[in-house]
Coordinates of C-alpha atoms and ligand atoms in Angstrom, one line a residue:
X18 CA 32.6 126.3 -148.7
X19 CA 31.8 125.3 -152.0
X20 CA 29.5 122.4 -151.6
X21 CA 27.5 124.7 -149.6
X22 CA 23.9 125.3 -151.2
X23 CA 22.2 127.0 -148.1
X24 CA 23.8 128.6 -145.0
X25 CA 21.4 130.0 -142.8
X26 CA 23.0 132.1 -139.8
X27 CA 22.1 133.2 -136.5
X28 CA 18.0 133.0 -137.2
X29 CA 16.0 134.2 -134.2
X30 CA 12.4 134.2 -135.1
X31 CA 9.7 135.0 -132.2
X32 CA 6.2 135.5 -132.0
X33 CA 4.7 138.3 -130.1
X34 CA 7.4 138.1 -127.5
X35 CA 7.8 134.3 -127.5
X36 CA 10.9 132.7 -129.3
X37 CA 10.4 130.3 -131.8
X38 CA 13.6 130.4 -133.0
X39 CA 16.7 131.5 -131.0
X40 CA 19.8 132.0 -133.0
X41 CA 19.5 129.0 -135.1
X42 CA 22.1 128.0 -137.8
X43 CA 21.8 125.7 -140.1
X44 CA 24.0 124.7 -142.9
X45 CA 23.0 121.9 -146.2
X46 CA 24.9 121.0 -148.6
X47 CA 24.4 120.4 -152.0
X48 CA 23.1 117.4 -153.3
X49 CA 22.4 115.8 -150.1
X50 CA 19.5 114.9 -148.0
X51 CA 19.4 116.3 -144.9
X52 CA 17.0 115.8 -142.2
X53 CA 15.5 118.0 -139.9
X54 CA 14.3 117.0 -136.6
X55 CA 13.0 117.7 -133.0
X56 CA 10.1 117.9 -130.5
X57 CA 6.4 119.1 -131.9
X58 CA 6.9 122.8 -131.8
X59 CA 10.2 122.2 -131.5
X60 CA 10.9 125.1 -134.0
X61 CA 11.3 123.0 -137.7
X62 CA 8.3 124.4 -139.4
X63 CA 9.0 127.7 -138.4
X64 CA 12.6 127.4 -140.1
X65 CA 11.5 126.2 -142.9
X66 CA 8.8 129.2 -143.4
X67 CA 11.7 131.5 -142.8
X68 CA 13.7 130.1 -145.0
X69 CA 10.9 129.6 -147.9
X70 CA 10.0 133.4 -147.3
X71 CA 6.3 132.5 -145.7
X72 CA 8.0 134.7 -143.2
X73 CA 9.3 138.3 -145.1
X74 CA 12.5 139.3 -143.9
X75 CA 11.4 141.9 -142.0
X76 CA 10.0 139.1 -139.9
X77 CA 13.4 137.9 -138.4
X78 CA 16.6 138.2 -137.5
X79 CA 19.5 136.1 -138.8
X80 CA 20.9 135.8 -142.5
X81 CA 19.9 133.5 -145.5
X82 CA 22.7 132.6 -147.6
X83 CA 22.1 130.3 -150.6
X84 CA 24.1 129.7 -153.4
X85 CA 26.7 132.0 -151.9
X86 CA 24.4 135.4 -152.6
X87 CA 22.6 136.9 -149.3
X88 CA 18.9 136.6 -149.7
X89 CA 16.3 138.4 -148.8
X90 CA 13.0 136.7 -149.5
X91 CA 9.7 139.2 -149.2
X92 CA 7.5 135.9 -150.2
X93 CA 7.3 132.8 -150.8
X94 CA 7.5 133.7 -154.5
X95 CA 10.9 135.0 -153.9
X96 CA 12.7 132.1 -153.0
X97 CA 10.4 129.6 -155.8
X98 CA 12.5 132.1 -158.6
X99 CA 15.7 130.6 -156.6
X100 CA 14.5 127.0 -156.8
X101 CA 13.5 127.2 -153.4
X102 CA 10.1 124.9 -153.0
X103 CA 8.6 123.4 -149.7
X104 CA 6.2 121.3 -149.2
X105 CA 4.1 122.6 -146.4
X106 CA 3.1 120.3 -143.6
X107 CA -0.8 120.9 -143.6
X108 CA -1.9 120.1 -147.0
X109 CA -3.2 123.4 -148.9
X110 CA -5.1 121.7 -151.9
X111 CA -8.5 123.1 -152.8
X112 CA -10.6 120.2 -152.6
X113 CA -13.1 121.4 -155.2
X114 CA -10.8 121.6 -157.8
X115 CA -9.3 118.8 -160.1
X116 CA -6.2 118.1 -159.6
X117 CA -4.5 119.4 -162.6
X118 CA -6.2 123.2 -161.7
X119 CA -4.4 122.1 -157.9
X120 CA -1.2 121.6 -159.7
X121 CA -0.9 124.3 -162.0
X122 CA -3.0 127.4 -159.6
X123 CA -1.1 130.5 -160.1
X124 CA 1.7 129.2 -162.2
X125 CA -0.7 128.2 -165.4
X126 CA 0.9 127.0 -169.0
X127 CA -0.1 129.5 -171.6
X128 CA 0.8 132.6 -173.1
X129 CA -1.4 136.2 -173.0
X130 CA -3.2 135.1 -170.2
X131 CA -4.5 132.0 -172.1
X132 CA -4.5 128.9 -170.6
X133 CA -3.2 126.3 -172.9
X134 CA -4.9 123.2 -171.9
X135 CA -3.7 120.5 -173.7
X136 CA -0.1 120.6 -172.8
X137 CA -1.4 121.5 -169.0
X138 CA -3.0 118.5 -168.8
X139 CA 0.3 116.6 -170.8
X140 CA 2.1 118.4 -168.1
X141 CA -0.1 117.1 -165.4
X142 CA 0.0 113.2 -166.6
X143 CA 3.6 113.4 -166.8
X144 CA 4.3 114.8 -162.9
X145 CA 1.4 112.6 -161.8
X146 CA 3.4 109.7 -163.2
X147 CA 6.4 110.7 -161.4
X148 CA 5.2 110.9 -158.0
X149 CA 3.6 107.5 -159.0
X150 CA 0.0 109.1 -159.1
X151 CA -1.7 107.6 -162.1
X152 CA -4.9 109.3 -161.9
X153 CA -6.2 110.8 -164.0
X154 CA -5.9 114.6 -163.5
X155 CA -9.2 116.0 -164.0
X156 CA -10.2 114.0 -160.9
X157 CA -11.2 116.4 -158.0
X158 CA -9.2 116.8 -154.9
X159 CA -12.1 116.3 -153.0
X160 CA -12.1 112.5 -154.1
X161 CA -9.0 111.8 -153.2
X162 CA -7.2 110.3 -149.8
X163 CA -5.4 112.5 -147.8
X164 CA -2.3 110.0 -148.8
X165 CA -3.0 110.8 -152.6
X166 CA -3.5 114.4 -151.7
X167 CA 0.0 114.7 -150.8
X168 CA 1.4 113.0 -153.7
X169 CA -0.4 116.3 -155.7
X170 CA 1.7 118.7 -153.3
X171 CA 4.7 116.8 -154.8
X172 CA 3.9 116.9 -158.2
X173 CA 2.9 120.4 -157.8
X174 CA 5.9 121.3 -156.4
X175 CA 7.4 119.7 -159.3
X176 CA 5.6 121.9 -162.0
X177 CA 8.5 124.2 -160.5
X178 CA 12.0 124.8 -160.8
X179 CA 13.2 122.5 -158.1
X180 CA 16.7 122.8 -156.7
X181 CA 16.2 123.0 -153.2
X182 CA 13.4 120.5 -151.9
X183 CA 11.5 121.2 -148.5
X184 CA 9.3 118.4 -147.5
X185 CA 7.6 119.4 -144.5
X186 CA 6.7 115.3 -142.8
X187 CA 5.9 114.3 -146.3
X188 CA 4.7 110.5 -145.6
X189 CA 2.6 111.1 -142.1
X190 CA -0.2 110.8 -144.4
X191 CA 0.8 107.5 -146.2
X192 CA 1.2 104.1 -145.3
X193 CA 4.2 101.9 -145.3
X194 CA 4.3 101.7 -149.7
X195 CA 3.6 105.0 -150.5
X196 CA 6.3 106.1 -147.3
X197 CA 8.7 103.9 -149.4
X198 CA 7.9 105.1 -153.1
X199 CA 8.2 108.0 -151.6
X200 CA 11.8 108.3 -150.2
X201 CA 12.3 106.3 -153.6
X202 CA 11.6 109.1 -155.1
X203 CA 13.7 111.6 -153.3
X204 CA 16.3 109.1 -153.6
X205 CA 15.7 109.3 -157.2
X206 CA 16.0 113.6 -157.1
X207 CA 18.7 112.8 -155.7
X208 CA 20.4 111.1 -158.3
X209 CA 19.0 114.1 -160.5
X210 CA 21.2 116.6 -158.2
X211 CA 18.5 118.2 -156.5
X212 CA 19.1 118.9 -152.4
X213 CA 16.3 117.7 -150.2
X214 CA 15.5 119.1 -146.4
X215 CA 12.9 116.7 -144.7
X216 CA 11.2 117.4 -141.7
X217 CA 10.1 114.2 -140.0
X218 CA 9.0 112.1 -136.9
X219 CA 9.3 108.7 -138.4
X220 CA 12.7 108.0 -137.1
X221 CA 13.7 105.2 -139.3
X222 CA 12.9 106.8 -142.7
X223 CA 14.9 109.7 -141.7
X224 CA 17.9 106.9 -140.6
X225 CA 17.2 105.4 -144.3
X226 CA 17.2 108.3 -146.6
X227 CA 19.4 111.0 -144.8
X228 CA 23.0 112.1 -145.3
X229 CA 22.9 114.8 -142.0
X230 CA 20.9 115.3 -139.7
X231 CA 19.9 118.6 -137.6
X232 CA 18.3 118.3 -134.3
X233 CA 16.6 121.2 -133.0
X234 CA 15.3 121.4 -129.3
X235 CA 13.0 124.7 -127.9
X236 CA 14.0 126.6 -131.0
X237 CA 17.7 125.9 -130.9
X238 CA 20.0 123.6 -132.8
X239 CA 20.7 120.4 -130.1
X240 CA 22.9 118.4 -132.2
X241 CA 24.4 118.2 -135.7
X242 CA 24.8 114.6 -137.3
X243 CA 27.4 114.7 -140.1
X244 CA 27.9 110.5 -140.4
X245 CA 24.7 107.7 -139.9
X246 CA 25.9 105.0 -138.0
X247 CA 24.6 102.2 -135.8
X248 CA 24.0 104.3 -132.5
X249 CA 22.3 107.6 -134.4
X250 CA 18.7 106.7 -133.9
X251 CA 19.3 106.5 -130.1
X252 CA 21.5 109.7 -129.9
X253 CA 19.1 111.7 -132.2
X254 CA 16.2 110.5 -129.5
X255 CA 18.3 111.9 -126.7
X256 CA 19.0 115.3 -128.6
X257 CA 15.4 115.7 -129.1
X258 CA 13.6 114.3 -126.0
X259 CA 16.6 115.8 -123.6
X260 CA 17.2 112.4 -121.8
X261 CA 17.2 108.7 -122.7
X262 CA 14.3 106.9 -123.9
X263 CA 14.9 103.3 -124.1
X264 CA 11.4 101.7 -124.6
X265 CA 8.8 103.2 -127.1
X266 CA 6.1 101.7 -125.9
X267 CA 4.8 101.5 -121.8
X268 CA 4.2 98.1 -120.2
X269 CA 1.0 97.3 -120.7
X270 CA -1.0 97.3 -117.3
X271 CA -4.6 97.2 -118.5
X272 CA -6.6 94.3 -117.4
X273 CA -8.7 92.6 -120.4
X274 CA -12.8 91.7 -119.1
X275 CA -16.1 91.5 -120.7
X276 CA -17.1 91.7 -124.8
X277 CA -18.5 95.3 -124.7
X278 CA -18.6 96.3 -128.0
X279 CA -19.4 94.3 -131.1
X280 CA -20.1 95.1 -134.9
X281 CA -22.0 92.2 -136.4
X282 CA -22.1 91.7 -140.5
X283 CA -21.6 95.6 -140.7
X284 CA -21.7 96.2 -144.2
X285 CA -21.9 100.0 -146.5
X286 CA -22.1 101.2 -150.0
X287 CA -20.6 103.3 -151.5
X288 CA -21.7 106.9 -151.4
X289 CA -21.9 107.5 -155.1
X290 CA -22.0 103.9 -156.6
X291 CA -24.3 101.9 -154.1
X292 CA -23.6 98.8 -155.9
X293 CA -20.1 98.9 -154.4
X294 CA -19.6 97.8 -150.7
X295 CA -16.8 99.4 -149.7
X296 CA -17.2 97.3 -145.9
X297 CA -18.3 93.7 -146.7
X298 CA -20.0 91.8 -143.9
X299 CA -17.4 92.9 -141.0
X300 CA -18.0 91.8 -137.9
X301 CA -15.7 92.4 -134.7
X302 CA -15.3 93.0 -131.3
X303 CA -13.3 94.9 -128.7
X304 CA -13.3 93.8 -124.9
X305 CA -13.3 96.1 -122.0
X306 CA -9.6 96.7 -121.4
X307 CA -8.8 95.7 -124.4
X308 CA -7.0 98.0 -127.3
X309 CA -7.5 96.5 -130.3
X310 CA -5.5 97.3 -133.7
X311 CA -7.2 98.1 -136.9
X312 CA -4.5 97.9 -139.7
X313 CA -5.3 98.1 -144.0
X314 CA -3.3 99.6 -146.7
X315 CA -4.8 103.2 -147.7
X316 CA -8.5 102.3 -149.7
X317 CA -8.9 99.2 -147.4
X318 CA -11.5 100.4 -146.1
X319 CA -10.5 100.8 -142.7
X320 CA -11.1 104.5 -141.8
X321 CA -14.9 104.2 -143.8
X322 CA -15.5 101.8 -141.7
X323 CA -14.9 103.8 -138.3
X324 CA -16.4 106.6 -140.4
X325 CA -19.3 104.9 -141.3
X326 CA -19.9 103.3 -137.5
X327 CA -19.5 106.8 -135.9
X328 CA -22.5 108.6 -137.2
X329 CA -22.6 107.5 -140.8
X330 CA -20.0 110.1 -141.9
X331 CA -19.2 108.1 -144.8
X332 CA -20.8 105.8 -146.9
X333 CA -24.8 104.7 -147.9
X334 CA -27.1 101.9 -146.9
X335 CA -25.3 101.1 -144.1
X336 CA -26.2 97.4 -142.7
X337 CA -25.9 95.7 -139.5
X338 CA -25.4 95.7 -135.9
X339 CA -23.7 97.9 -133.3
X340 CA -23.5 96.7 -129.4
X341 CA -23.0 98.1 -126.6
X342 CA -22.7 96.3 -123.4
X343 CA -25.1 93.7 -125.6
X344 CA -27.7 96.1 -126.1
X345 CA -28.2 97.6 -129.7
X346 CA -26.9 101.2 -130.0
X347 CA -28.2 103.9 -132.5
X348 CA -24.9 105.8 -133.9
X349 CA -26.7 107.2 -137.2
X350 CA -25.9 110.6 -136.4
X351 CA -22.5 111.9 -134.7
X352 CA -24.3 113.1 -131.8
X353 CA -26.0 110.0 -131.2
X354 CA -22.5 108.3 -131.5
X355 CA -21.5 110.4 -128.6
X356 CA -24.5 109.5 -126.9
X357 CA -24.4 106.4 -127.2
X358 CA -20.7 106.4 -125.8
X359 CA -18.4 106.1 -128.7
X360 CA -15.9 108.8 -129.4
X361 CA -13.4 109.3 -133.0
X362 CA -10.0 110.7 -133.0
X363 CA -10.0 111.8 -136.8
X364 CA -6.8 110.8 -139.0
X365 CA -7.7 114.2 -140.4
X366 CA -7.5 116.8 -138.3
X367 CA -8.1 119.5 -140.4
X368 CA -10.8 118.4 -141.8
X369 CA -12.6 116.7 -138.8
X370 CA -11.3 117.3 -136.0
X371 CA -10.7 121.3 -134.6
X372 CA -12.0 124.6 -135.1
X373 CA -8.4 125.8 -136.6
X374 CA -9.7 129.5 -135.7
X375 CA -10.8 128.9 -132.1
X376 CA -8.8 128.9 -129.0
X377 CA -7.5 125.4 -127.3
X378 CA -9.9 125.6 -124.6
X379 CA -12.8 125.7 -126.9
X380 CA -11.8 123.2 -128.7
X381 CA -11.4 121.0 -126.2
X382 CA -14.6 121.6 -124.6
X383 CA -16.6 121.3 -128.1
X384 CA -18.2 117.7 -127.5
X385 CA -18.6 118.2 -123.7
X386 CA -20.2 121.3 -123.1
X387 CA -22.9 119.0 -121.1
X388 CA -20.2 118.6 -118.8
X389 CA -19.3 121.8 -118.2
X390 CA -22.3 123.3 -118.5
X391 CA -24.9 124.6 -115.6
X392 CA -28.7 124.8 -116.4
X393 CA -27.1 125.5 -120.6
X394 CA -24.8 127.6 -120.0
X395 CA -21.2 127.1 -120.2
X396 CA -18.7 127.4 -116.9
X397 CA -16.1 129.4 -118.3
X398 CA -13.5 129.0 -115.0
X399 CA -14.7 125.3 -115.5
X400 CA -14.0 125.0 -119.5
X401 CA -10.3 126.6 -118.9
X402 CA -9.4 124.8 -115.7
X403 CA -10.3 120.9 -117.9
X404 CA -8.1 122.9 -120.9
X405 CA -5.3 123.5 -118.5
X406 CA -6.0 120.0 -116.8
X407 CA -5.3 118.2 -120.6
X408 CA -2.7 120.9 -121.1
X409 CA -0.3 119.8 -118.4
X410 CA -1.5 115.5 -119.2
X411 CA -0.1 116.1 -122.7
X412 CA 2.3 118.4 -122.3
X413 CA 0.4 120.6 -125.0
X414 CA 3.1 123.0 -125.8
X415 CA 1.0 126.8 -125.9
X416 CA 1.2 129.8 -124.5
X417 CA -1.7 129.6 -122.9
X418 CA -5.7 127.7 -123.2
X419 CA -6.2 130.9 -125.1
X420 CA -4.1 130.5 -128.0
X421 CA -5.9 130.2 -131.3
X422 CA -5.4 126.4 -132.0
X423 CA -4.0 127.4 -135.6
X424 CA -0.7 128.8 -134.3
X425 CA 0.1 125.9 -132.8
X426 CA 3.0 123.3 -133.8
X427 CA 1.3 120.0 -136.1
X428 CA 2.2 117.6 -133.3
X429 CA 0.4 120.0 -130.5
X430 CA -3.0 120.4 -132.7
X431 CA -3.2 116.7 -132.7
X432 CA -3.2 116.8 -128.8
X433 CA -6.0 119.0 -128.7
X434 CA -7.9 116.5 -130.9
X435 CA -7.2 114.0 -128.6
X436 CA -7.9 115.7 -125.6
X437 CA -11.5 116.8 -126.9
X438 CA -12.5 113.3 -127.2
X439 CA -10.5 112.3 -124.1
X440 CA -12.8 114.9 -122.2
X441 CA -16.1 113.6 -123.9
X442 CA -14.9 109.9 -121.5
X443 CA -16.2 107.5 -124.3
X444 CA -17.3 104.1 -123.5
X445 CA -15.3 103.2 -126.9
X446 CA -13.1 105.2 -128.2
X447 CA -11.9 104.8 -131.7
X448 CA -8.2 106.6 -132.8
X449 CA -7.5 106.5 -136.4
X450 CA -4.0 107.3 -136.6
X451 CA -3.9 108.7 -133.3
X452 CA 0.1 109.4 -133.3
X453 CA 0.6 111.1 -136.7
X454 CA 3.4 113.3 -136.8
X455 CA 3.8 113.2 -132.8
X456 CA 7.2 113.0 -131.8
X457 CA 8.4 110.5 -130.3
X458 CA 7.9 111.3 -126.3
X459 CA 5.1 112.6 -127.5
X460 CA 3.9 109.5 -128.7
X461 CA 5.2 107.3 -125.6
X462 CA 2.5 110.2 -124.1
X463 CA -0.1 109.3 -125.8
X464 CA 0.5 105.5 -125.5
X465 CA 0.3 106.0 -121.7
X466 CA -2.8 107.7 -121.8
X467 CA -4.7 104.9 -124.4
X468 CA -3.6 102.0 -121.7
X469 CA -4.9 104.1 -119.0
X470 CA -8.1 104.8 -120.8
X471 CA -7.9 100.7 -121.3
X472 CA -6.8 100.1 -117.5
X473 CA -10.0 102.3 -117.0
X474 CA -12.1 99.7 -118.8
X475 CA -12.9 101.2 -121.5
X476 CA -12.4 100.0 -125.2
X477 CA -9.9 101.3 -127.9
X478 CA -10.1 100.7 -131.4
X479 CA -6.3 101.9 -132.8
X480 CA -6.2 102.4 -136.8
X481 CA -2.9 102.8 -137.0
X482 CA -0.4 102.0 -140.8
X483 CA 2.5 102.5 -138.8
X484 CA 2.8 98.1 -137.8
X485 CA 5.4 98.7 -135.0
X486 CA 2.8 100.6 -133.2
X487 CA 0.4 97.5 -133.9
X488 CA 2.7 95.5 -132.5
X489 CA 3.6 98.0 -129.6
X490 CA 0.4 98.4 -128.2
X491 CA -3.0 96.3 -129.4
X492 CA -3.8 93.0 -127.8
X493 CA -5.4 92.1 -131.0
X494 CA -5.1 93.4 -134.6
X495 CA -7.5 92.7 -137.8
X496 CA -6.4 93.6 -140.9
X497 CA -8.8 94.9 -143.2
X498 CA -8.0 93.5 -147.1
X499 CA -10.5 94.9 -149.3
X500 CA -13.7 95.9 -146.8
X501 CA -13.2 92.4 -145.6
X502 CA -11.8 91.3 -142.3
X503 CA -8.6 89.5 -143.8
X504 CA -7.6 87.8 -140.5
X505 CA -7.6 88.6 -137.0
X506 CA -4.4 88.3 -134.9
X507 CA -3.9 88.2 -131.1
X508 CA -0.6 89.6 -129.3
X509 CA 1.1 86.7 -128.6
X510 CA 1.6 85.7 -132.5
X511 CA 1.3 89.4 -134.3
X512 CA 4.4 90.2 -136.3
X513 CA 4.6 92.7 -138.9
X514 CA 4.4 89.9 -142.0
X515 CA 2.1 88.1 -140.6
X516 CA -0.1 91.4 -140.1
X517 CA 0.9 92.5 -143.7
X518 CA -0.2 89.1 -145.2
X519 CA -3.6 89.6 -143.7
X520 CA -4.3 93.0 -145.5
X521 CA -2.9 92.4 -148.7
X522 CA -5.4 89.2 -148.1
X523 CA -2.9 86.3 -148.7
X524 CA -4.1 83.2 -146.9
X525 CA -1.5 81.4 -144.7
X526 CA -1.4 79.0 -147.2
X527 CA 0.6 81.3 -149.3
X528 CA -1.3 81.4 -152.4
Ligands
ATP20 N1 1.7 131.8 -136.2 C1 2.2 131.5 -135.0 N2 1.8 132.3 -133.9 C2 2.2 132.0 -132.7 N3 3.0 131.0 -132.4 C3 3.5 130.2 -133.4 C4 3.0 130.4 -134.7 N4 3.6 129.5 -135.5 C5 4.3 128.7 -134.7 N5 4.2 129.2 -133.4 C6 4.9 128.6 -132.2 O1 6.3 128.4 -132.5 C7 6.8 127.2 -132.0 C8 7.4 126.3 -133.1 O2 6.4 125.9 -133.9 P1 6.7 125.0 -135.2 O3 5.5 124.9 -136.0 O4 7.9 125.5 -135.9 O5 7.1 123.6 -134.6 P2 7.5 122.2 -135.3 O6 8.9 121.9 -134.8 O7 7.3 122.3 -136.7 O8 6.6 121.2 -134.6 P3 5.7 119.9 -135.2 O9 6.6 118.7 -135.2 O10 4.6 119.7 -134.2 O11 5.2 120.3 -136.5 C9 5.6 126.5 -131.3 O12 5.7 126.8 -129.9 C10 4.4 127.2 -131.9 O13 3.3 127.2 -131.0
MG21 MG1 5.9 121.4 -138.0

């Protein structure tokens, strides 16, 4: 076929024994944006990274045809020279570089070995400015928000020969805007001719922006969408989740009681420029039952301020009050703020949240080794059998509590990090974007397990950008505009503009 850019044909790809892939094939056309979807660990990454060569041919079985020529990729190299560029889900950046030395690391603009800066940085503004970055490029990585972070990967990718875009759940790190500029902009590549495969959990983005769709289920294809119609989103649900899922969200069965926590005039500086608060005078409170919704655009302030109120990990000259069952708690250090009873699902779990290189078990156990610990020293039989025990409750998809966390699927990494802090059994427990590339029963999952964790008494704070989740499962949201609480909004009335007016801080007045 002509219009064919990539065919890829029969790809079985297993790991020590255990198949990933089992004779997939997988065909895009040219120009087109074609989704890829399916279960965490599902099998989508691992395609891509075959077809990117992150996996030499040696590595699998199967053929790659693209542009009508067999290939055989040896690196990832290899299939850049063709055009070939992904996007990789985990962000790669080295945070103590600037951006432009991010951009342009291993592929620098010179000649003899001499960097030419000038028209590197030139080159830099100008693929900043069209992923809609406008930074300025000798900013470090470090500084930036995981959001802005992946806007880089974009424009790094884009220092390349694009033909064939991989975009490996490009907006799970950004919020509802930069989600939109950013399928703008793959719209826009589009236009340009270039074919785009996106990998993605957020159903209606891929119903907006995709021409096909491929569903893949336990490493083989489930269902091939040629046409988007009414009825897709539904049908691509059942190919992914194996049977019908009518309700995203579970009845809520949690009973709301007593105030337990509270955060009075809570108020931190900057870290660098102390004149700056970056959380102005908040002050809130969460009953016990209750799950209550943080929402903000990206720079509201919303994650410094769980940051800053679990252990101080961000910000200086932090101010105000922290209660616990009405008594004042001390959470300056993390381990006080486990103490004390809070616990922090990171929106960063890379950074934050696991030891990438140790097994599941450990991981799990890394906050509670009180609880599975004898006179100090650590139960082993004890720390595998509560692994297996959060295993089985999220359906953590791994071989085995052994497996190094690393190897495992996005979506399954982020049920580790949730089971650590499940196992911890915080008074308060505080999620900041809990659901992040989760598929979707994966997600219903999770939602299940924060109302019994309400219905337990116990008090969520949920941090979420994604406002249908808001909406699905808080009892009360405030929306953080600027450090400030913008507004504060109970169940009965939330809706997704009245939400959205209260962090972009426009009164109901409508001024
Ligand atoms: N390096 C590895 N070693 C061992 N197993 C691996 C490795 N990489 C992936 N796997 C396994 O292969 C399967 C597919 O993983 P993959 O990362 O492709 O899933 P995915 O569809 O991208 O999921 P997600 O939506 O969670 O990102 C999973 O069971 C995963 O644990
Ligand atoms: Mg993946």
């Amino acid at each position: 076929m002509d219009n064919t850019i990539l065919e890829m044909v029969n790809i079985t790809k297993d790991f020590s024994g255990v198949k990933a892939l089992d004779n997939v094939s997988f065909n895009v056309e040219k120009g087109e944006v074609h989704a890829l979807c399916g279960e965490n660990g599902a099998g989508k990454s691992t395609l891509m990274k075959v077809l990117s060569g992150v996996y030499p041919n040696a590595e699998f079985d199967g053929e790659i045809i693209y542009n009508n020529q067999k290939c055989e990729f040896n690196n990832i190299r290899d299939s850049e020279n063709l055009g070939i560029v992904i996007i990789h889900q985990e962000l790669a950046l080295i945070p103590d570089m600037t951006i432009v030395d991010n951009i342009f690391l291993g592929n620098e603009i010179g000649k003899h070995q001499i960097v030419d800066q000038y028209h590197t940085i030139v080159e830099a503004k100008r693929l900043l400015k069209l992923v809609g970055l406008e930074l300025d490029p000798l900013t470090m990585v470090n500084k930036l928000s995981v959001g802005q972070q992946q806007l880089v990967e974009i424009a790094k990718a884009f220092s390349k020969d694009v033909k064939l875009l991989i975009l490996d759940e490009p907006t799970s790190a950004l919020n509802e805007t930069e989600s939109e500029n950013l399928l703008n902009l793959i719209m826009k590549f589009k236009a340009d001719g270039i074919t785009s495969i996106m990998i993605s959990h957020k159903l209606n983005e891929v119903m907006a922006i995709s021409d096909r769709i491929t569903v893949i289920r336990d490493g083989k294809v489930a269902d091939n969408i040629d046409e988007i119609e009414a009825g897709t989103e539904m049908r691509m649900v059942k190919s992914m989740v194996g049977r019908d899922l009518t309700n995203r969200y579970p009845e809520k069965t949690a009973k709301i009681k007593e105030k337990i926590f509270e955060v009075k005039n809570w108020t931190v500086s900057h870290p660098q420029d102390i004149d700056k608060k970056v959380i102005d005078d908040v002050s809130f409170h969460v009953k016990a039952g209750e799950v209550v919704g943080v929402a903000g655009l990206m720079g509201s302030g919303r994650t410094e301020l769980a940051l800053s109120l679990f252990g101080r990990m961000y910000g200086a000259n932090a101010s105000g009050e922290i209660k616990l069952h009405g008594k004042d708690i001390d959470t300056s250090t993390v381990s006080k703020a486990i103490d004390s009873g809070l616990a922090y699902v990171t929106e960063d779990r890379k950074e934050q949240g696991l030891i990438l290189i140790d097994t599941v078990n450990h991981n799990v156990s890394l906050t509670s080794l009180d609880k599975i610990a004898k006179h100090g020293v650590i139960d082993t039989n004890k720390e595998i059998k509560v692994a297996e025990e959060y295993r089985q409750l999220l359906n953590i998809r791994t071989h085995s509590v052994h497996q190094v966390v690393e190897s495992l699927s996005g979506g399954n990494q982020q049920k580790v990090v949730l089971s650590k802090w499940l196992m911890s059994d915080p008074e308060v427990l505080i999620l900041d974007e809990p659901t992040r590339g989760i598929d979707v029963g994966a997600k219903y999952e999770i939602y299940k397990i924060i109302d019994d964790i309400a219905s337990a008494g116990k008090a969520v704070i949920l941090i979420s950008s994604d406002l249908p989740e808001l909406l699905g499962m808080a009892d009360r949201v405030y929306a953080i505009n600027e450090g400030k609480i913008g507004g504060e909004v109970d169940r009965e009335h939330a809706s997704e503009e009245l939400i959205m007016k209260h962090m972009l801080g426009i009164s109901e007045e409508g001024n």
